[in-house]
Amino acid sequence: MTVRIVDRRQDSKNKSSINRSRFIQRFKGQIRKAMADAIARRGIRDIDSGEKIGIPGKDITEPHFRHGQGGKREIVHPGNDRFNTGDSVDRPLDGSGQGAGGASQDGEGIDDFVFTLTRDEFLDIFFDELALPNLVKRQLARIDEYKRVRAGYTQSGVPTNINLVRTMRGAAGRRIAVGAPFAAR
């Protein structure tokens, strides 16, 4: 007997939020330094829209695997038309590769990694250093938003804005008032 499982869950729009939180946790020290610079530049009052944070490229390097200088490899890669199996080829010395590894005009070869912290992420990292209780953090991070709400009833318009009982009472009063002269005769 075959069992079919159909996954009908909707893909969330924030698929990368877990990766983003991992990135922020990993580079929290560099983010704090960049935040201190941003606060000194702009001030703490201008954080409603979030903040662009730049981390130097040298700080976010990750280890990677590559082939060492020594050793013996007896592989011919597909698409290779110059070498055959058994040919010996000298390895290039360090720094004598064929890549274009030149630096930019200002001497820096690696650009900063720039990303935007949301308002909530910014406040979390900012309050993390202050060691405040959660209640105080929530009160400081909260922004009161006001919404206009209509008060009272209208005489005409959309049925949701009209009080039906009051409207029917007014209609009955008008009918009685119009019919009153005829009732007196």
XYZ file of N, CA and C in Angstrom:
555
model
N 0.843 -1.176 0.000
C 0.000 0.000 0.000
C 0.891 1.244 0.000
N 0.607 2.154 -0.889
C 1.391 3.375 -1.023
C 0.720 4.514 -0.276
N 1.513 5.249 0.457
C 0.989 6.397 1.190
C 1.514 7.658 0.518
N 0.613 8.545 0.168
C 1.009 9.821 -0.414
C 0.817 10.915 0.612
N 1.825 11.707 0.776
C 1.740 12.847 1.682
C 1.813 14.102 0.823
N 0.787 14.911 0.913
C 0.740 16.157 0.163
C 0.945 17.293 1.155
N 2.003 18.018 0.948
C 2.323 19.134 1.832
C 1.732 20.400 1.229
N 0.683 20.921 1.849
C 0.017 22.108 1.322
C 0.333 23.356 2.139
N 1.385 23.287 2.940
C 1.746 24.473 3.705
C 2.221 25.560 2.760
N 1.865 26.773 3.078
C 2.295 27.908 2.273
C 3.730 28.253 2.644
N 4.502 28.614 1.652
C 5.857 29.075 1.930
C 5.773 30.425 2.617
N 6.486 30.544 3.704
C 6.455 31.829 4.397
C 7.246 32.852 3.599
N 6.866 34.119 3.733
C 7.560 35.150 2.969
C 8.912 35.486 3.573
N 9.153 35.080 4.811
C 10.440 35.342 5.460
C 11.235 34.049 5.578
N 11.542 33.433 4.434
C 12.248 32.157 4.456
C 13.661 32.299 4.993
N 14.266 33.433 4.769
C 15.657 33.594 5.158
C 15.815 34.208 6.543
N 14.739 34.303 7.314
C 14.842 34.949 8.626
C 15.736 34.158 9.577
N 15.748 32.828 9.454
C 16.609 32.014 10.322
C 18.069 32.265 9.964
N 18.377 32.279 8.666
C 19.749 32.553 8.248
C 20.175 33.953 8.669
N 19.256 34.895 8.593
C 19.560 36.277 8.985
C 19.885 36.349 10.469
N 19.092 35.654 11.297
C 19.355 35.681 12.741
C 20.680 34.993 13.063
N 21.024 33.923 12.332
C 22.320 33.277 12.541
C 23.462 34.218 12.185
N 23.296 34.924 11.083
C 24.326 35.876 10.657
C 24.517 36.958 11.715
N 23.418 37.476 12.242
C 23.499 38.536 13.253
C 24.159 38.006 14.518
N 23.841 36.775 14.914
C 24.471 36.190 16.107
C 25.971 36.012 15.890
N 26.353 35.564 14.682
C 27.758 35.277 14.414
C 28.614 36.541 14.429
N 28.078 37.630 13.901
C 28.868 38.851 13.771
C 28.360 39.962 14.682
N 27.871 39.571 15.862
C 27.290 40.552 16.783
C 28.311 41.594 17.231
N 29.542 41.200 17.450
C 30.579 42.144 17.878
C 30.837 43.219 16.833
N 30.974 42.797 15.570
C 31.204 43.770 14.503
C 29.982 44.658 14.298
N 28.785 44.086 14.470
C 27.553 44.865 14.309
C 27.458 45.917 15.407
N 27.854 45.562 16.634
C 27.832 46.541 17.731
C 28.760 47.720 17.443
N 29.958 47.413 16.910
C 30.885 48.502 16.571
C 30.284 49.407 15.502
N 29.689 48.792 14.486
C 29.092 49.585 13.408
C 27.897 50.384 13.921
N 27.141 49.809 14.870
C 26.002 50.527 15.455
C 26.477 51.732 16.255
N 27.561 51.572 16.996
C 28.090 52.700 17.771
C 28.492 53.837 16.833
N 29.099 53.490 15.701
C 29.457 54.528 14.721
C 28.211 55.189 14.152
N 27.179 54.384 13.872
C 25.947 54.928 13.289
C 25.234 55.854 14.272
N 25.213 55.475 15.549
C 24.559 56.316 16.560
C 25.334 57.618 16.733
N 26.654 57.541 16.679
C 27.461 58.761 16.788
C 27.219 59.677 15.587
N 27.003 59.079 14.416
C 26.766 59.863 13.203
C 25.382 60.484 13.181
N 24.344 59.683 13.477
C 22.968 60.139 13.286
C 22.250 60.483 14.570
N 22.491 59.751 15.614
C 21.736 59.944 16.849
C 20.759 58.792 17.032
N 20.321 58.594 18.250
C 19.459 57.454 18.581
C 18.018 57.691 18.155
N 17.625 58.936 17.943
C 16.225 59.231 17.612
C 15.850 58.851 16.185
N 16.822 58.653 15.328
C 16.559 58.401 13.914
C 16.566 56.917 13.562
N 16.098 56.050 14.440
C 16.177 54.613 14.179
C 14.861 54.015 13.736
N 13.844 54.840 13.472
C 12.540 54.296 13.104
C 12.589 53.484 11.825
N 13.415 53.866 10.881
C 13.450 53.172 9.599
C 14.502 52.072 9.563
N 15.187 51.805 10.633
C 16.269 50.837 10.625
C 17.580 51.550 10.338
N 18.641 50.792 10.194
C 19.958 51.394 10.001
C 20.777 50.520 9.067
N 21.494 51.144 8.137
C 22.416 50.413 7.276
C 23.712 50.216 8.043
N 24.130 48.970 8.140
C 25.322 48.610 8.889
C 26.342 48.048 7.906
N 27.576 48.491 8.016
C 28.642 47.974 7.164
C 29.662 47.216 7.993
N 29.985 46.008 7.555
C 30.999 45.192 8.225
C 32.159 45.041 7.249
N 33.388 45.314 7.672
C 34.525 45.140 6.762
C 34.600 43.708 6.244
N 34.946 43.569 4.972
C 34.992 42.250 4.341
C 35.971 41.310 5.011
N 37.072 41.836 5.541
C 38.061 40.964 6.191
C 37.512 40.351 7.474
N 36.489 40.987 8.079
C 35.928 40.454 9.322
C 34.951 39.314 9.090
N 34.434 39.168 7.877
C 33.436 38.123 7.648
C 33.991 36.961 6.837
N 35.308 36.865 6.751
C 35.885 35.746 6.012
C 35.606 34.451 6.754
N 35.380 33.411 5.985
C 35.112 32.097 6.551
C 36.164 31.130 6.029
N 36.476 30.108 6.805
C 37.465 29.137 6.324
C 36.917 28.352 5.132
N 37.800 27.979 4.224
C 37.387 27.164 3.083
C 38.480 26.143 2.778
N 38.076 25.053 2.163
C 38.992 23.972 1.835
C 39.567 24.202 0.439
N 40.836 23.853 0.269
C 41.473 23.924 -1.042
C 42.602 22.903 -1.073
N 43.123 22.685 -2.251
C 44.206 21.726 -2.395
C 45.502 22.345 -1.909
N 46.292 21.551 -1.204
C 47.560 22.037 -0.682
C 48.622 22.112 -1.768
N 49.793 22.645 -1.403
C 50.886 22.791 -2.361
C 51.499 21.447 -2.718
N 51.576 20.567 -1.756
C 52.207 19.278 -2.014
C 51.212 18.261 -2.533
N 51.663 17.036 -2.594
C 50.767 15.964 -2.993
C 50.842 15.670 -4.471
N 50.165 14.600 -4.833
C 50.210 14.138 -6.202
C 48.783 13.910 -6.665
N 48.411 14.527 -7.767
C 47.060 14.361 -8.301
C 47.171 13.779 -9.694
N 46.427 12.744 -9.922
C 46.451 12.099 -11.234
C 45.056 12.151 -11.832
N 44.594 13.369 -12.101
C 43.240 13.562 -12.615
C 43.331 14.371 -13.900
N 42.527 14.021 -14.883
C 42.362 14.855 -16.064
C 40.919 15.314 -16.053
N 40.716 16.610 -15.989
C 39.363 17.155 -15.892
C 38.676 17.146 -17.250
N 37.350 17.004 -17.278
C 36.631 17.030 -18.552
C 36.812 18.372 -19.257
N 36.909 18.343 -20.567
C 37.091 19.563 -21.332
C 38.546 19.984 -21.453
N 39.463 19.214 -20.868
C 40.879 19.536 -20.921
C 41.443 19.005 -22.240
N 42.056 19.895 -23.036
C 42.619 19.448 -24.313
C 44.144 19.584 -24.356
N 44.765 19.992 -23.242
C 46.219 20.196 -23.241
C 46.990 19.063 -22.576
N 46.397 18.395 -21.608
C 47.144 17.401 -20.845
C 46.511 16.021 -20.996
N 47.359 15.007 -20.857
C 46.901 13.617 -20.875
C 47.250 12.979 -19.552
N 46.687 11.802 -19.303
C 46.980 11.088 -18.068
C 48.464 10.745 -18.034
N 49.091 10.993 -16.904
C 50.503 10.690 -16.732
C 51.413 11.886 -16.954
N 50.926 12.976 -17.539
C 51.749 14.176 -17.714
C 52.052 14.782 -16.355
N 53.242 15.313 -16.190
C 53.570 15.993 -14.940
C 53.606 17.497 -15.203
N 52.940 18.225 -14.342
C 52.814 19.668 -14.492
C 53.271 20.304 -13.192
N 54.130 21.298 -13.298
C 54.578 22.004 -12.095
C 53.459 22.894 -11.583
N 53.341 22.920 -10.269
C 52.340 23.805 -9.659
C 52.871 25.231 -9.678
N 51.977 26.215 -9.878
C 52.445 27.603 -9.824
C 52.791 27.986 -8.386
N 53.734 28.898 -8.243
C 54.102 29.381 -6.915
C 52.985 30.242 -6.350
N 53.038 30.488 -5.033
C 52.030 31.342 -4.401
C 52.050 32.723 -5.029
N 50.880 33.219 -5.374
C 50.770 34.569 -5.907
C 51.052 34.671 -7.390
N 51.394 33.569 -8.044
C 51.669 33.656 -9.477
C 50.551 33.013 -10.284
N 49.360 33.065 -9.776
C 48.214 32.500 -10.481
C 47.785 33.387 -11.630
N 46.730 32.964 -12.322
C 46.279 33.704 -13.491
C 45.144 34.659 -13.172
N 44.651 34.684 -11.943
C 43.516 35.527 -11.595
C 43.892 36.994 -11.531
N 42.884 37.837 -11.680
C 43.096 39.283 -11.571
C 42.897 39.672 -10.117
N 43.945 39.616 -9.326
C 43.826 39.860 -7.892
C 44.273 41.235 -7.475
N 44.186 42.201 -8.374
C 44.638 43.544 -8.047
C 43.697 44.240 -7.082
N 44.232 45.182 -6.324
C 43.425 45.935 -5.369
C 42.771 47.123 -6.061
N 41.847 47.746 -5.364
C 41.182 48.932 -5.905
C 42.096 50.145 -5.781
N 41.598 51.314 -6.237
C 42.426 52.518 -6.252
C 42.843 52.964 -4.852
N 41.976 52.756 -3.863
C 42.309 53.222 -2.518
C 43.122 52.209 -1.728
N 43.495 51.093 -2.344
C 44.349 50.134 -1.672
C 43.605 49.002 -1.001
N 42.294 49.104 -0.850
C 41.517 48.041 -0.226
C 41.016 47.107 -1.313
N 41.281 45.829 -1.175
C 40.839 44.875 -2.177
C 39.472 44.306 -1.890
N 38.972 44.464 -0.670
C 37.693 43.880 -0.277
C 36.777 44.999 0.199
N 35.574 45.035 -0.344
C 34.606 46.052 0.056
C 33.910 45.647 1.348
N 33.262 46.623 1.973
C 32.466 46.341 3.168
C 31.210 45.585 2.778
N 30.743 44.736 3.688
C 29.468 44.057 3.510
C 28.420 44.925 4.196
N 27.486 45.467 3.431
C 26.501 46.406 3.961
C 25.128 45.757 3.922
N 24.406 45.813 5.024
C 23.033 45.320 5.089
C 22.248 46.216 6.028
N 20.933 46.087 5.990
C 20.068 46.954 6.786
C 19.506 46.183 7.960
N 19.691 46.721 9.141
C 19.066 46.159 10.339
C 17.669 46.748 10.467
N 16.695 45.910 10.767
C 15.356 46.432 11.011
C 15.342 47.151 12.353
N 14.287 47.875 12.594
C 14.169 48.635 13.841
C 14.222 47.705 15.047
N 13.505 46.566 14.972
C 13.477 45.632 16.100
C 14.848 45.004 16.340
N 15.541 44.607 15.268
C 16.876 44.037 15.430
C 17.838 45.069 16.016
N 17.724 46.292 15.550
C 18.581 47.370 16.056
C 18.362 47.562 17.552
N 17.093 47.619 17.965
C 16.797 47.827 19.387
C 17.219 46.630 20.229
N 17.046 45.400 19.708
C 17.471 44.214 20.458
C 18.969 44.259 20.748
N 19.753 44.558 19.738
C 21.207 44.596 19.930
C 21.595 45.774 20.820
N 20.917 46.900 20.648
C 21.222 48.082 21.454
C 20.914 47.837 22.925
N 19.744 47.234 23.220
C 19.357 46.990 24.608
C 20.086 45.798 25.208
N 20.667 44.946 24.378
C 21.370 43.770 24.871
C 22.551 44.178 25.742
N 23.252 45.240 25.371
C 24.398 45.709 26.154
C 23.980 46.349 27.469
N 22.781 46.924 27.513
C 22.366 47.680 28.691
C 21.931 46.800 29.855
N 21.659 45.529 29.610
C 21.243 44.575 30.640
C 20.013 45.059 31.392
N 19.024 45.546 30.649
C 17.766 45.981 31.253
C 16.823 44.794 31.396
N 15.904 44.850 32.355
C 14.893 43.796 32.427
C 13.995 43.849 31.188
N 13.341 42.722 30.892
C 12.513 42.638 29.688
C 11.393 43.665 29.695
N 10.821 43.945 30.868
C 9.711 44.895 30.949
C 10.159 46.283 30.487
N 11.325 46.698 30.934
C 11.833 48.015 30.551
C 12.166 48.033 29.061
N 12.739 46.930 28.546
C 13.046 46.856 27.120
C 11.780 47.017 26.298
N 10.726 46.321 26.702
C 9.465 46.390 25.951
C 8.879 47.794 25.998
N 8.957 48.436 27.163
C 8.399 49.783 27.275
C 9.184 50.779 26.428
N 10.497 50.638 26.389
C 11.307 51.563 25.602
C 11.171 51.302 24.102
N 10.953 50.052 23.723
C 10.847 49.706 22.304
C 9.455 49.967 21.750
N 8.469 50.120 22.622
C 7.084 50.285 22.167
C 6.858 51.702 21.650
N 6.161 51.781 20.564
C 5.746 53.077 20.026
C 4.234 53.073 20.021
N 3.640 54.083 20.645
C 2.184 54.174 20.661
C 1.704 54.650 19.302
N 0.829 53.861 18.711
C 0.257 54.235 17.425
C -1.203 54.565 17.644
N -1.620 55.672 17.105
C -2.993 56.117 17.271
C -3.761 55.875 15.988
N -5.011 55.493 16.161
C -5.863 55.223 15.019
C -7.143 56.020 15.199
N -7.558 56.700 14.163
C -8.787 57.480 14.248
C -9.983 56.545 14.146
N -10.920 56.736 15.068
C -12.139 55.935 15.091
C -13.317 56.894 15.100
N -14.281 56.639 14.238
C -15.447 57.507 14.150
C -16.318 57.299 15.380
N -16.781 58.389 15.947
C -17.653 58.317 17.117
C -19.043 58.782 16.706
N -20.056 58.070 17.147
C -21.429 58.475 16.849
C -21.975 57.778 15.626
N -23.152 58.230 15.207
C -23.859 57.614 14.097
C -24.084 58.642 13.007
N -24.273 58.154 11.800
C -24.587 59.047 10.687
C -26.047 58.864 10.298
N -26.604 59.879 9.662
C -28.006 59.813 9.236
C -28.148 59.006 7.949
N -27.116 59.014 7.129
C -27.175 58.268 5.874
C -25.788 57.724 5.574
N -25.747 56.737 4.705
C -24.449 56.194 4.328
C -24.443 54.685 4.345
N -23.290 54.131 4.592
C -23.087 52.686 4.592
C -23.847 52.075 5.765
N -24.497 50.932 5.566
C -25.278 50.326 6.652
C -24.485 50.031 7.921
N -23.193 49.803 7.796
C -22.412 49.536 9.011
C -22.257 50.778 9.873
N -22.398 51.963 9.276
C -22.257 53.206 10.038
C -23.586 53.708 10.584
N -24.667 53.087 10.199
C -25.990 53.556 10.610
C -26.495 52.683 11.751
N -27.074 53.311 12.768
C -27.731 52.580 13.842
C -29.150 52.277 13.365
N -29.426 51.009 13.069
C -30.714 50.647 12.473
C -31.887 50.934 13.399
N -31.732 50.686 14.684
C -32.834 50.917 15.625
C -33.176 52.402 15.657
N -32.162 53.237 15.749
C -32.389 54.683 15.778
C -32.994 55.170 14.457
N -32.533 54.607 13.338
C -33.066 54.993 12.031
C -34.544 54.622 11.917
N -34.905 53.412 12.366
C -36.307 52.969 12.282
C -37.189 53.809 13.212
N -36.674 54.163 14.384
C -37.431 54.999 15.307
C -37.699 56.376 14.685
N -36.669 56.947 14.033
C -36.834 58.238 13.363
C -37.823 58.145 12.210
N -37.773 57.038 11.446
C -38.704 56.862 10.325
C -40.133 56.748 10.834
N -40.332 56.013 11.942
C -41.683 55.879 12.512
C -42.181 57.238 12.996
N -41.320 58.032 13.604
C -41.703 59.374 14.060
C -42.100 60.262 12.896
N -41.373 60.167 11.779
C -41.719 60.975 10.602
C -43.057 60.540 10.013
N -43.306 59.247 9.993
C -44.594 58.763 9.480
C -45.753 59.274 10.334
N -45.565 59.237 11.650
C -46.620 59.724 12.552
C -46.825 61.217 12.343
N -45.717 61.955 12.201
C -45.817 63.404 12.018
C -46.509 63.748 10.700
N -46.235 63.016 9.643
C -46.865 63.274 8.347
C -48.330 62.872 8.386
N -48.638 61.809 9.068
C -50.020 61.325 9.131
C -50.854 62.051 10.156
N -50.305 62.895 11.012
C -51.040 63.573 12.081
C -52.112 64.523 11.554
N -51.865 65.344 10.519
C -52.934 66.239 10.061
C -54.141 65.465 9.519
N -53.879 64.319 8.904
C -54.989 63.536 8.351
C -55.757 62.824 9.455
N -55.093 62.472 10.539
C -55.772 61.786 11.636
C -56.692 62.741 12.392
N -56.390 64.042 12.379
C -57.212 65.024 13.097
C -58.533 65.264 12.377
N -58.693 65.055 11.120
C -59.928 65.299 10.370
C -60.952 64.315 10.663
